[in-house]
CSV table of C-alpha atoms and ligand atoms in Angstrom, one decimal:
chain,number,residue,atom,x,y,z
E,1,MET,CA,-11.0,9.0,-13.6
E,2,ASP,CA,-12.0,12.0,-11.7
E,3,ASN,CA,-10.6,11.2,-8.3
E,4,ILE,CA,-7.3,9.5,-9.2
E,5,LEU,CA,-4.3,10.7,-11.2
E,6,LEU,CA,-2.0,8.2,-12.9
E,7,GLU,CA,1.6,8.8,-14.2
E,8,PHE,CA,3.1,5.9,-16.0
E,9,PRO,CA,5.9,5.9,-16.8
E,10,TYR,CA,6.7,7.9,-13.7
E,11,ASN,CA,9.9,10.0,-13.7
E,12,GLN,CA,10.6,8.5,-17.2
E,13,HIS,CA,11.1,5.1,-15.5
E,14,GLU,CA,9.7,2.4,-17.7
E,15,HIS,CA,8.7,0.1,-14.8
E,16,ILE,CA,7.3,2.6,-12.2
E,17,ALA,CA,3.9,4.0,-11.9
E,18,LEU,CA,2.6,6.8,-9.7
E,19,VAL,CA,-1.0,6.8,-8.5
E,20,THR,CA,-2.2,10.0,-6.8
E,21,LEU,CA,-5.5,10.3,-4.8
E,22,HIS,CA,-7.0,13.5,-5.9
E,23,ARG,CA,-10.0,14.9,-4.1
E,24,PRO,CA,-8.2,18.0,-2.7
E,25,LYS,CA,-11.3,19.8,-1.4
E,26,VAL,CA,-12.1,17.1,1.1
E,27,LEU,CA,-8.5,16.0,1.9
E,28,ASN,CA,-8.8,12.9,-0.4
E,29,ALA,CA,-11.8,11.5,1.6
E,30,LEU,CA,-12.3,8.0,0.2
E,31,SER,CA,-15.7,8.0,-1.4
E,32,THR,CA,-17.1,4.9,-3.1
E,33,ASP,CA,-16.3,6.4,-6.6
E,34,LEU,CA,-12.7,7.1,-5.5
E,35,MET,CA,-12.2,3.6,-4.2
E,36,ASN,CA,-13.7,2.0,-7.4
E,37,GLU,CA,-11.4,4.2,-9.6
E,38,LEU,CA,-8.4,3.2,-7.4
E,39,LEU,CA,-9.2,-0.5,-7.8
E,40,GLU,CA,-9.7,-0.1,-11.5
E,41,CYS,CA,-6.4,1.8,-11.9
E,42,LEU,CA,-4.4,-0.7,-9.8
E,43,THR,CA,-5.9,-3.7,-11.6
E,44,ARG,CA,-4.9,-2.2,-14.9
E,45,LEU,CA,-1.4,-1.5,-13.7
E,46,ASP,CA,-1.2,-5.1,-12.3
E,47,ASN,CA,-2.2,-6.4,-15.7
E,48,ASN,CA,0.4,-4.3,-17.6
E,49,PRO,CA,3.6,-6.3,-17.9
E,50,ASN,CA,5.8,-3.2,-18.1
E,51,VAL,CA,4.8,-2.1,-14.6
E,52,ARG,CA,6.9,-3.5,-11.8
E,53,VAL,CA,6.2,-1.1,-8.8
E,54,ILE,CA,3.4,1.1,-8.0
E,55,ILE,CA,3.7,4.2,-5.7
E,56,LEU,CA,0.4,5.4,-4.1
E,57,THR,CA,0.3,8.9,-2.8
E,58,GLY,CA,-1.9,11.8,-1.9
E,59,SER,CA,-1.2,15.5,-1.5
E,60,ASP,CA,1.2,17.4,0.7
E,61,ARG,CA,-1.7,18.1,3.1
E,62,ALA,CA,-3.3,14.6,3.1
E,63,PHE,CA,-2.7,11.1,2.0
E,64,ALA,CA,-6.4,10.6,2.9
E,65,ALA,CA,-8.5,11.9,5.8
E,66,GLY,CA,-10.6,8.8,5.9
E,67,ALA,CA,-13.7,7.4,4.4
E,68,ASP,CA,-16.1,10.1,3.1
E,69,ILE,CA,-18.1,11.1,6.3
E,70,ALA,CA,-20.7,13.0,4.2
E,71,GLN,CA,-21.4,9.9,2.3
E,72,MET,CA,-21.8,7.8,5.5
E,73,VAL,CA,-23.6,10.2,7.9
E,74,SER,CA,-27.1,8.9,7.3
E,75,ALA,CA,-26.2,5.4,5.9
E,76,SER,CA,-28.0,2.3,7.2
E,77,PRO,CA,-26.1,-1.0,7.6
E,78,ILE,CA,-27.9,-2.2,4.5
E,79,ASP,CA,-26.7,0.9,2.6
E,80,GLN,CA,-23.2,0.0,3.6
E,81,ILE,CA,-23.7,-3.6,2.4
E,82,ASN,CA,-25.3,-2.6,-0.9
E,83,ASP,CA,-22.6,0.0,-1.5
E,84,HIS,CA,-20.0,-2.9,-2.1
E,85,ARG,CA,-17.3,-0.7,-0.6
E,86,PHE,CA,-15.9,-3.6,1.4
E,87,LYS,CA,-15.6,-5.8,-1.7
E,88,THR,CA,-13.5,-3.1,-3.3
E,89,TRP,CA,-11.2,-3.1,-0.3
E,90,GLU,CA,-11.0,-6.9,-0.3
E,91,MET,CA,-10.1,-6.8,-4.0
E,92,LEU,CA,-7.1,-4.5,-3.3
E,93,LYS,CA,-5.5,-7.6,-1.7
E,94,LEU,CA,-5.5,-9.3,-5.1
E,95,ILE,CA,-2.9,-6.9,-6.6
E,96,THR,CA,0.2,-8.9,-7.1
E,97,LYS,CA,2.7,-6.1,-7.6
E,98,PRO,CA,4.3,-4.1,-4.8
E,99,ILE,CA,2.5,-1.0,-3.8
E,100,ILE,CA,4.4,1.6,-1.7
E,101,ALA,CA,2.3,4.2,0.2
E,102,ALA,CA,4.0,7.5,0.2
E,103,VAL,CA,2.3,9.5,2.9
E,104,ASN,CA,2.5,13.2,3.5
E,105,GLY,CA,0.0,14.9,5.8
E,106,PHE,CA,-3.0,13.1,7.3
E,107,ALA,CA,-3.5,9.4,6.9
E,108,LEU,CA,-6.6,9.0,9.1
E,109,GLY,CA,-9.3,6.3,9.5
E,110,GLY,CA,-9.7,4.7,6.1
E,111,GLY,CA,-6.7,6.6,4.9
E,112,CYS,CA,-4.5,4.9,7.5
E,113,GLU,CA,-6.1,1.6,6.6
E,114,LEU,CA,-5.5,2.2,2.9
E,115,ALA,CA,-1.8,3.0,3.6
E,116,MET,CA,-1.6,-0.1,5.7
E,117,SER,CA,-3.2,-2.1,2.8
E,118,CYS,CA,-0.2,-1.2,0.7
E,119,ASP,CA,3.0,-3.3,1.1
E,120,PHE,CA,4.8,-0.7,3.1
E,121,ILE,CA,4.7,2.9,4.0
E,122,VAL,CA,7.3,5.7,3.5
E,123,ALA,CA,6.2,8.8,5.4
E,124,GLY,CA,7.2,12.5,5.2
E,125,ASP,CA,8.3,13.8,8.5
E,126,GLU,CA,5.1,15.9,9.0
E,127,ALA,CA,2.8,12.9,8.4
E,128,LYS,CA,0.1,12.1,10.9
E,129,PHE,CA,-1.6,8.8,11.5
E,130,SER,CA,-4.7,7.9,13.4
E,131,GLN,CA,-7.9,5.7,13.6
E,132,PRO,CA,-10.2,8.5,14.7
E,133,GLU,CA,-13.5,6.7,14.0
E,134,ILE,CA,-14.2,6.4,17.8
E,135,LYS,CA,-14.5,10.2,17.8
E,136,ILE,CA,-17.4,10.1,15.4
E,137,GLY,CA,-19.2,7.2,17.0
E,138,THR,CA,-18.0,4.3,15.0
E,139,ILE,CA,-14.9,2.0,14.8
E,140,PRO,CA,-12.4,1.2,12.0
E,141,GLY,CA,-14.0,-0.9,9.3
E,142,ALA,CA,-11.3,-1.6,6.8
E,143,GLY,CA,-8.7,-3.4,8.8
E,144,GLY,CA,-7.7,-0.7,11.4
E,145,THR,CA,-8.2,-2.9,14.4
E,146,GLN,CA,-6.5,-5.8,12.8
E,147,ARG,CA,-3.6,-4.5,10.6
E,148,LEU,CA,-2.7,-1.7,13.1
E,149,THR,CA,-2.6,-4.3,16.0
E,150,ARG,CA,-0.3,-6.5,13.9
E,151,ALA,CA,1.9,-3.6,13.0
E,152,ILE,CA,2.4,-1.9,16.3
E,153,GLY,CA,1.1,-4.4,18.9
E,154,LYS,CA,-2.0,-4.6,21.1
E,155,SER,CA,-1.2,-1.9,23.7
E,156,LYS,CA,-0.4,0.9,21.3
E,157,ALA,CA,-3.1,-0.1,18.7
E,158,MET,CA,-5.7,-0.2,21.5
E,159,MET,CA,-4.6,3.3,22.7
E,160,MET,CA,-4.9,4.6,19.2
E,161,VAL,CA,-8.2,3.0,18.4
E,162,LEU,CA,-9.8,3.9,21.7
E,163,THR,CA,-8.6,7.5,21.9
E,164,GLY,CA,-8.7,8.3,18.2
E,165,GLU,CA,-5.7,10.6,18.7
E,166,MET,CA,-3.0,11.1,16.0
E,167,ILE,CA,0.6,9.9,16.2
E,168,ASP,CA,3.3,11.7,14.4
E,169,ALA,CA,5.8,10.2,11.8
E,170,LYS,CA,8.5,9.6,14.4
E,171,SER,CA,6.3,7.5,16.6
E,172,ALA,CA,4.9,5.7,13.5
E,173,LEU,CA,8.5,4.8,12.6
E,174,ASP,CA,9.5,3.9,16.2
E,175,TRP,CA,6.4,1.7,16.5
E,176,GLY,CA,6.9,-0.1,13.2
E,177,LEU,CA,3.9,1.3,11.3
E,178,VAL,CA,6.1,2.9,8.7
E,179,ALA,CA,9.3,1.6,7.0
E,180,LYS,CA,11.0,4.9,6.6
E,181,VAL,CA,10.6,8.6,7.4
E,182,VAL,CA,12.1,11.2,5.1
E,183,PRO,CA,11.8,15.0,4.8
E,184,ALA,CA,8.3,15.9,3.6
E,185,ASN,CA,9.6,17.7,0.5
E,186,THR,CA,11.6,14.8,-0.7
E,187,LEU,CA,9.0,12.1,-0.1
E,188,LEU,CA,8.3,11.2,-3.8
E,189,GLN,CA,12.0,11.3,-4.7
E,190,GLU,CA,13.0,9.0,-1.8
E,191,THR,CA,10.1,6.7,-2.5
E,192,PHE,CA,11.0,6.6,-6.2
E,193,GLU,CA,14.6,5.5,-5.2
E,194,ILE,CA,13.2,2.6,-3.2
E,195,ALA,CA,10.8,1.7,-6.0
E,196,LYS,CA,13.7,1.8,-8.5
E,197,SER,CA,15.6,-0.6,-6.3
E,198,ILE,CA,12.6,-3.0,-6.3
E,199,SER,CA,12.1,-2.6,-10.0
E,200,GLU,CA,15.6,-3.9,-10.6
E,201,ARG,CA,14.8,-7.2,-8.9
E,202,ALA,CA,13.4,-10.3,-10.6
E,203,PRO,CA,9.6,-9.4,-11.0
E,204,VAL,CA,8.3,-12.9,-10.5
E,205,ALA,CA,10.4,-13.4,-7.3
E,206,VAL,CA,9.2,-10.0,-6.1
E,207,LYS,CA,5.6,-11.1,-6.5
E,208,LEU,CA,6.2,-14.5,-4.8
E,209,ALA,CA,8.1,-12.7,-1.9
E,210,LYS,CA,5.2,-10.2,-1.5
E,211,GLU,CA,2.7,-13.1,-1.4
E,212,ALA,CA,4.8,-15.0,1.2
E,213,VAL,CA,5.3,-12.1,3.5
E,214,ASN,CA,1.5,-11.3,3.4
E,215,LYS,CA,0.8,-15.0,4.3
E,216,SER,CA,2.6,-14.4,7.6
E,217,PHE,CA,-0.4,-12.5,8.7
E,218,GLU,CA,-2.8,-15.4,8.1
E,219,MET,CA,-1.0,-18.6,8.8
E,220,SER,CA,0.7,-20.4,11.6
E,221,LEU,CA,4.5,-20.3,11.6
E,222,LYS,CA,4.7,-23.8,10.3
E,223,ASP,CA,2.2,-23.3,7.5
E,224,GLY,CA,3.9,-20.0,6.6
E,225,MET,CA,7.3,-21.6,6.4
E,226,ASP,CA,5.8,-24.3,4.2
E,227,PHE,CA,4.2,-21.7,1.9
E,228,GLU,CA,7.5,-19.8,1.7
E,229,ARG,CA,9.4,-23.0,0.8
E,230,ARG,CA,6.9,-23.7,-2.1
E,231,ASN,CA,7.4,-20.2,-3.4
E,232,PHE,CA,11.1,-20.6,-3.0
E,233,TYR,CA,11.1,-23.8,-5.1
E,234,LEU,CA,8.8,-22.0,-7.6
E,235,THR,CA,11.4,-19.3,-8.3
E,236,PHE,CA,13.7,-22.1,-9.6
E,237,SER,CA,11.3,-22.5,-12.5
E,238,SER,CA,11.9,-18.9,-13.7
E,239,ALA,CA,14.5,-17.9,-16.2
E,240,ASP,CA,15.2,-14.8,-13.9
E,241,GLN,CA,16.5,-17.1,-11.2
E,242,LYS,CA,19.0,-18.7,-13.6
E,243,GLU,CA,20.0,-15.2,-14.8
E,244,GLY,CA,20.3,-13.8,-11.3
E,245,MET,CA,22.6,-16.6,-10.1
E,246,LYS,CA,24.6,-16.7,-13.3
E,247,ALA,CA,25.1,-13.0,-13.2
E,248,PHE,CA,26.4,-13.2,-9.7
E,249,ILE,CA,28.9,-16.0,-10.7
E,250,GLU,CA,30.0,-13.9,-13.8
E,251,LYS,CA,30.3,-10.8,-11.7
E,252,ARG,CA,27.9,-8.7,-13.8
E,253,SER,CA,24.5,-7.1,-13.3
E,254,PRO,CA,21.5,-9.4,-14.0
E,255,LYS,CA,19.1,-8.6,-16.8
E,256,TYR,CA,15.7,-9.7,-15.6
E,257,LEU,CA,12.8,-10.2,-18.2
E,258,GLY,CA,10.1,-11.1,-15.8
E,259,ASN,CA,9.8,-14.8,-16.7
P,301,CO8,N1,-14.9,12.9,4.9
P,301,CO8,C1,-15.5,13.9,4.2
P,301,CO8,N2,-15.0,15.2,4.2
P,301,CO8,C2,-13.8,15.4,4.9
P,301,CO8,C3,-13.2,14.4,5.6
P,301,CO8,C4,-13.7,13.0,5.5
P,301,CO8,N3,-13.1,12.0,6.1
P,301,CO8,N4,-12.1,14.9,6.2
P,301,CO8,C5,-12.0,16.2,5.8
P,301,CO8,N5,-13.1,16.5,5.1
P,301,CO8,C6,-13.4,17.8,4.6
P,301,CO8,C7,-13.9,18.8,5.6
P,301,CO8,O1,-15.3,18.6,5.8
P,301,CO8,C8,-13.6,20.1,5.0
P,301,CO8,O2,-14.6,20.4,4.0
P,301,CO8,P1,-15.2,21.9,3.9
P,301,CO8,O3,-14.0,22.7,3.5
P,301,CO8,O4,-16.3,21.8,2.8
P,301,CO8,O5,-15.7,22.3,5.2
P,301,CO8,C9,-12.3,19.8,4.2
P,301,CO8,O6,-12.3,18.4,4.1
P,301,CO8,C10,-11.1,20.3,4.9
P,301,CO8,O7,-11.1,19.8,6.2
P,301,CO8,P2,-11.0,20.7,7.6
P,301,CO8,O8,-11.6,22.0,7.4
P,301,CO8,O9,-11.6,19.9,8.7
P,301,CO8,O10,-9.5,20.8,7.7
P,301,CO8,P3,-8.6,20.9,9.1
P,301,CO8,O11,-7.2,21.1,8.6
P,301,CO8,O12,-9.2,21.8,10.0
P,301,CO8,O13,-8.7,19.4,9.7
P,301,CO8,C11,-8.6,17.0,9.7
P,301,CO8,C12,-8.2,18.3,9.1
P,301,CO8,C13,-8.1,16.9,11.2
P,301,CO8,C14,-8.1,15.8,8.9
P,301,CO8,C15,-10.2,17.0,9.8
P,301,CO8,O14,-10.7,17.3,8.6
P,301,CO8,C16,-10.8,15.7,10.2
P,301,CO8,O15,-10.8,15.4,11.4
P,301,CO8,N6,-11.3,14.9,9.3
P,301,CO8,C17,-12.0,13.7,9.6
P,301,CO8,C18,-11.1,12.6,10.0
P,301,CO8,C19,-11.9,11.3,10.3
P,301,CO8,O16,-12.6,11.3,11.2
P,301,CO8,N7,-11.6,10.2,9.5
P,301,CO8,C20,-12.3,9.0,9.7
P,301,CO8,C21,-13.5,8.8,8.8
P,301,CO8,S1,-14.4,7.4,9.2
P,301,CO8,C22,-13.5,6.2,8.4
P,301,CO8,O17,-12.5,6.4,7.8
P,301,CO8,C23,-14.0,4.8,8.6
P,301,CO8,C24,-13.4,3.9,7.6
P,301,CO8,C25,-14.3,2.7,7.5
P,301,CO8,C26,-13.8,1.8,6.4
P,301,CO8,C27,-14.1,2.3,5.0
P,301,CO8,C28,-15.0,1.4,4.3
P,301,CO8,C29,-15.4,1.9,3.0
């Protein structure tokens, strides 16, 4: 992998992996190769039973400054179709384990869309978010008009998509795009603490909870509630649910095995 760095175990934690986007010369612009490597890496981590939480980050300067403009400048629509880039983005949705985006610096265009494709975003206080595609004669293509609108509402999303201007981390927090803002130089440590907390929860329940929350984007309230109830019932077939409730009654910490 030329464009992705992987640390597992991360910080000597047996259940946490750190994936770093690494194209520093172009602020982690998301080329086809980078996206393919990212998907391959995340799929491998998803298949590794020891991994419970994945942190996705970039550099101090940029999480990612968007899709690779140099690669797209003279592309035809057919080039875009044949490139299979959108298939790669679609397949990211199939990762079952939680992915936390730890964002310092720029998260622009496809970079903002990639962060939003993760399960939640923790941002350094210098982070900047935008959908700047309108400034280069196009529009978001990997969920910017959809996920951003669901995250921050129509009015603010429309303003961001039509002006292409950046918002800072504080606005991203106030508007609900990010879950938490922390000092930039503590971003990875703070995100690690959150990942640690998730890694201590029952892994199957974590997956089922992730799946149910994500369904809320795609279903009516009634269908979503039904889906949630099925997943709730399903947790009662796991040994971890028995262990979790027993440990509570016995006033001890649970030991989850992921089954
Ligand atoms: N693609 C390719 N190269 C880039 C990109 C990019 N998105 N962003 C930055 N770079 C390169 C620059 O060309 C520059 O290279 P060089 O040193 O060779 O000139 C290097 O990174 C450093 O960038 P700057 O010199 O511009 O650094 P500044 O600090 O002056 O500015 C900015 C930083 C503000 C981030 C600026 O680089 C910028 O505006 N970048 C472009 C942001 C943008 O428009 N992003 C949207 C791209 S389109 C998109 O994402 C559509 C997604 C569609 C879905 C994807 C499906 C696959």
